[in-house]
């Protein structure tokens, strides 16, 4: 069973982490009450969202970008990357063409949190949505986990 544990922050919704850990935990807690743990693969997001601000419900649409693009964009605009300790996810603000933006994305810190959940819950493993975007630091971390087993 592949559990979709992402999309709290989404293209048409308000800016927030794609997979905030407290929300992910709620899904996992329910899942283990009805599905054997060894049958679960936890979903892990491999993408980011860039929202123009201010967010207006039913009007604002976020741009879907890759995690590497998110980091490059932060560097391009001189944005300070912040880390939400509750959501366990990085984000930043920047301005482009006079319009403020906020970007929520994944980095190795947030990926580590997700793999910690996989281990904590005793799941079969994890799976990514979507593999079409470059994310080198993720694969280096995954390779380190696999090599240490």
mmCIF file of C-alpha atoms in Angstrom:
data_model
loop_
_atom_site.group_PDB
_atom_site.id
_atom_site.type_symbol
_atom_site.label_atom_id
_atom_site.label_comp_id
_atom_site.label_asym_id
_atom_site.label_seq_id
_atom_site.Cartn_x
_atom_site.Cartn_y
_atom_site.Cartn_z
ATOM 1 C CA UNK A 1 0.000 0.000 0.000
ATOM 2 C CA UNK A 2 1.461 3.344 -1.049
ATOM 3 C CA UNK A 3 0.244 6.055 1.332
ATOM 4 C CA UNK A 4 -0.053 9.562 -0.062
ATOM 5 C CA UNK A 5 1.381 11.595 2.804
ATOM 6 C CA UNK A 6 1.791 14.902 0.988
ATOM 7 C CA UNK A 7 -0.190 17.716 -0.694
ATOM 8 C CA UNK A 8 -1.197 19.713 2.358
ATOM 9 C CA UNK A 9 0.514 22.599 0.639
ATOM 10 C CA UNK A 10 -0.798 22.338 -2.931
ATOM 11 C CA UNK A 11 -1.063 24.280 -6.155
ATOM 12 C CA UNK A 12 -4.475 25.853 -5.487
ATOM 13 C CA UNK A 13 -4.318 25.989 -1.705
ATOM 14 C CA UNK A 14 -2.771 28.323 0.814
ATOM 15 C CA UNK A 15 1.021 28.394 1.147
ATOM 16 C CA UNK A 16 2.360 25.762 3.523
ATOM 17 C CA UNK A 17 4.656 22.754 3.658
ATOM 18 C CA UNK A 18 3.817 20.029 1.149
ATOM 19 C CA UNK A 19 4.164 17.305 3.810
ATOM 20 C CA UNK A 20 4.153 18.843 7.312
ATOM 21 C CA UNK A 21 5.202 16.176 9.796
ATOM 22 C CA UNK A 22 2.299 16.644 12.281
ATOM 23 C CA UNK A 23 -0.223 16.118 9.456
ATOM 24 C CA UNK A 24 1.753 13.178 8.065
ATOM 25 C CA UNK A 25 1.719 11.578 11.526
ATOM 26 C CA UNK A 26 -2.083 11.791 11.666
ATOM 27 C CA UNK A 27 -2.336 9.857 8.397
ATOM 28 C CA UNK A 28 0.222 7.304 9.583
ATOM 29 C CA UNK A 29 -1.485 6.810 12.936
ATOM 30 C CA UNK A 30 -4.771 6.059 11.197
ATOM 31 C CA UNK A 31 -3.119 3.860 8.549
ATOM 32 C CA UNK A 32 -1.469 1.565 11.103
ATOM 33 C CA UNK A 33 -4.836 1.105 12.804
ATOM 34 C CA UNK A 34 -6.258 -0.534 9.655
ATOM 35 C CA UNK A 35 -3.262 -1.781 7.601
ATOM 36 C CA UNK A 36 -0.371 -4.023 8.705
ATOM 37 C CA UNK A 37 2.779 -1.884 8.988
ATOM 38 C CA UNK A 38 4.870 -4.250 6.868
ATOM 39 C CA UNK A 39 2.534 -3.599 3.912
ATOM 40 C CA UNK A 40 2.935 0.194 3.956
ATOM 41 C CA UNK A 41 5.203 2.306 1.770
ATOM 42 C CA UNK A 42 5.112 5.943 2.870
ATOM 43 C CA UNK A 43 4.809 8.536 0.115
ATOM 44 C CA UNK A 44 7.520 11.190 -0.051
ATOM 45 C CA UNK A 45 7.182 14.366 -2.139
ATOM 46 C CA UNK A 46 9.881 15.303 -4.635
ATOM 47 C CA UNK A 47 8.686 18.743 -5.638
ATOM 48 C CA UNK A 48 8.076 22.251 -4.352
ATOM 49 C CA UNK A 49 5.567 25.065 -4.713
ATOM 50 C CA UNK A 50 6.144 28.780 -5.327
ATOM 51 C CA UNK A 51 3.112 30.903 -4.386
ATOM 52 C CA UNK A 52 2.700 34.558 -5.360
ATOM 53 C CA UNK A 53 1.535 36.660 -2.421
ATOM 54 C CA UNK A 54 -0.825 37.679 -1.079
ATOM 55 C CA UNK A 55 -2.656 34.372 -1.320
ATOM 56 C CA UNK A 56 -6.261 34.826 -2.434
ATOM 57 C CA UNK A 57 -8.528 31.806 -2.114
ATOM 58 C CA UNK A 58 -9.869 30.549 -5.459
ATOM 59 C CA UNK A 59 -7.515 32.893 -7.333
ATOM 60 C CA UNK A 60 -3.899 32.232 -6.372
ATOM 61 C CA UNK A 61 -2.168 29.360 -8.171
ATOM 62 C CA UNK A 62 1.276 28.164 -7.094
ATOM 63 C CA UNK A 63 3.965 27.208 -9.589
ATOM 64 C CA UNK A 64 5.158 23.605 -9.231
ATOM 65 C CA UNK A 65 8.956 23.440 -9.275
ATOM 66 C CA UNK A 66 11.679 20.994 -8.308
ATOM 67 C CA UNK A 67 13.564 21.136 -5.024
ATOM 68 C CA UNK A 68 16.801 22.021 -6.811
ATOM 69 C CA UNK A 69 15.018 24.808 -8.677
ATOM 70 C CA UNK A 70 13.741 26.071 -5.317
ATOM 71 C CA UNK A 71 17.278 26.299 -3.938
ATOM 72 C CA UNK A 72 18.587 27.933 -7.111
ATOM 73 C CA UNK A 73 15.748 30.456 -7.023
ATOM 74 C CA UNK A 74 16.566 31.330 -3.403
ATOM 75 C CA UNK A 75 20.181 31.954 -4.427
ATOM 76 C CA UNK A 76 19.139 33.952 -7.497
ATOM 77 C CA UNK A 77 16.998 36.331 -5.417
ATOM 78 C CA UNK A 78 19.213 36.390 -2.331
ATOM 79 C CA UNK A 79 16.524 34.804 -0.165
ATOM 80 C CA UNK A 80 17.343 33.402 3.256
ATOM 81 C CA UNK A 81 16.205 29.796 3.509
ATOM 82 C CA UNK A 82 14.319 29.287 6.751
ATOM 83 C CA UNK A 83 13.239 26.030 8.420
ATOM 84 C CA UNK A 84 9.881 25.468 10.070
ATOM 85 C CA UNK A 85 10.621 23.329 13.144
ATOM 86 C CA UNK A 86 7.005 22.238 13.493
ATOM 87 C CA UNK A 87 6.429 21.217 9.864
ATOM 88 C CA UNK A 88 10.063 20.084 9.538
ATOM 89 C CA UNK A 89 10.321 21.760 6.146
ATOM 90 C CA UNK A 90 12.330 24.569 4.527
ATOM 91 C CA UNK A 91 10.796 27.681 3.004
ATOM 92 C CA UNK A 92 11.711 31.214 2.025
ATOM 93 C CA UNK A 93 10.319 34.519 0.801
ATOM 94 C CA UNK A 94 11.527 36.558 -2.160
ATOM 95 C CA UNK A 95 10.292 39.267 -4.516
ATOM 96 C CA UNK A 96 10.248 38.994 -8.312
ATOM 97 C CA UNK A 97 8.969 41.718 -10.622
ATOM 98 C CA UNK A 98 7.496 43.564 -7.626
ATOM 99 C CA UNK A 99 5.483 40.522 -6.494
ATOM 100 C CA UNK A 100 6.228 38.805 -3.180
ATOM 101 C CA UNK A 101 6.489 35.000 -3.213
ATOM 102 C CA UNK A 102 6.859 32.181 -0.716
ATOM 103 C CA UNK A 103 8.393 28.821 -1.604
ATOM 104 C CA UNK A 104 8.014 25.587 0.381
ATOM 105 C CA UNK A 105 10.243 22.692 -0.644
ATOM 106 C CA UNK A 106 12.105 19.594 0.534
ATOM 107 C CA UNK A 107 15.768 19.371 1.467
ATOM 108 C CA UNK A 108 17.879 16.684 3.099
ATOM 109 C CA UNK A 109 16.678 17.753 6.577
ATOM 110 C CA UNK A 110 13.015 17.282 5.679
ATOM 111 C CA UNK A 111 13.759 14.019 3.848
ATOM 112 C CA UNK A 112 15.582 12.714 6.931
ATOM 113 C CA UNK A 113 12.447 13.432 8.976
ATOM 114 C CA UNK A 114 10.385 11.363 6.570
ATOM 115 C CA UNK A 115 12.801 8.434 6.680
ATOM 116 C CA UNK A 116 12.791 8.689 10.482
ATOM 117 C CA UNK A 117 9.017 8.178 10.343
ATOM 118 C CA UNK A 118 9.402 5.142 8.068
ATOM 119 C CA UNK A 119 11.774 3.584 10.613
ATOM 120 C CA UNK A 120 9.719 4.654 13.639
ATOM 121 C CA UNK A 121 6.521 3.131 12.247
ATOM 122 C CA UNK A 122 8.267 0.014 10.963
ATOM 123 C CA UNK A 123 7.037 0.421 7.393
ATOM 124 C CA UNK A 124 8.064 -1.658 4.410
ATOM 125 C CA UNK A 125 9.675 1.448 2.909
ATOM 126 C CA UNK A 126 8.960 4.670 1.083
ATOM 127 C CA UNK A 127 8.145 5.802 -2.405
ATOM 128 C CA UNK A 128 8.482 9.122 -4.217
ATOM 129 C CA UNK A 129 6.096 11.351 -6.057
ATOM 130 C CA UNK A 130 7.539 12.311 -8.469
ATOM 131 C CA UNK A 131 10.859 11.031 -9.764
ATOM 132 C CA UNK A 132 10.995 13.365 -12.751
ATOM 133 C CA UNK A 133 12.740 16.161 -10.835
ATOM 134 C CA UNK A 134 16.436 16.328 -9.942
ATOM 135 C CA UNK A 135 17.201 16.077 -6.213
ATOM 136 C CA UNK A 136 20.826 14.967 -5.762
ATOM 137 C CA UNK A 137 21.056 15.509 -1.989
ATOM 138 C CA UNK A 138 18.056 13.212 -1.543
ATOM 139 C CA UNK A 139 19.660 10.362 -3.485
ATOM 140 C CA UNK A 140 22.953 10.812 -1.652
ATOM 141 C CA UNK A 141 21.077 10.465 1.647
ATOM 142 C CA UNK A 142 19.097 7.427 0.439
ATOM 143 C CA UNK A 143 22.324 5.811 -0.781
ATOM 144 C CA UNK A 144 23.874 6.389 2.661
ATOM 145 C CA UNK A 145 20.877 4.651 4.331
ATOM 146 C CA UNK A 146 21.041 1.686 1.941
ATOM 147 C CA UNK A 147 24.840 1.378 2.307
ATOM 148 C CA UNK A 148 24.610 1.297 6.093
ATOM 149 C CA UNK A 149 22.250 -1.706 6.146
#
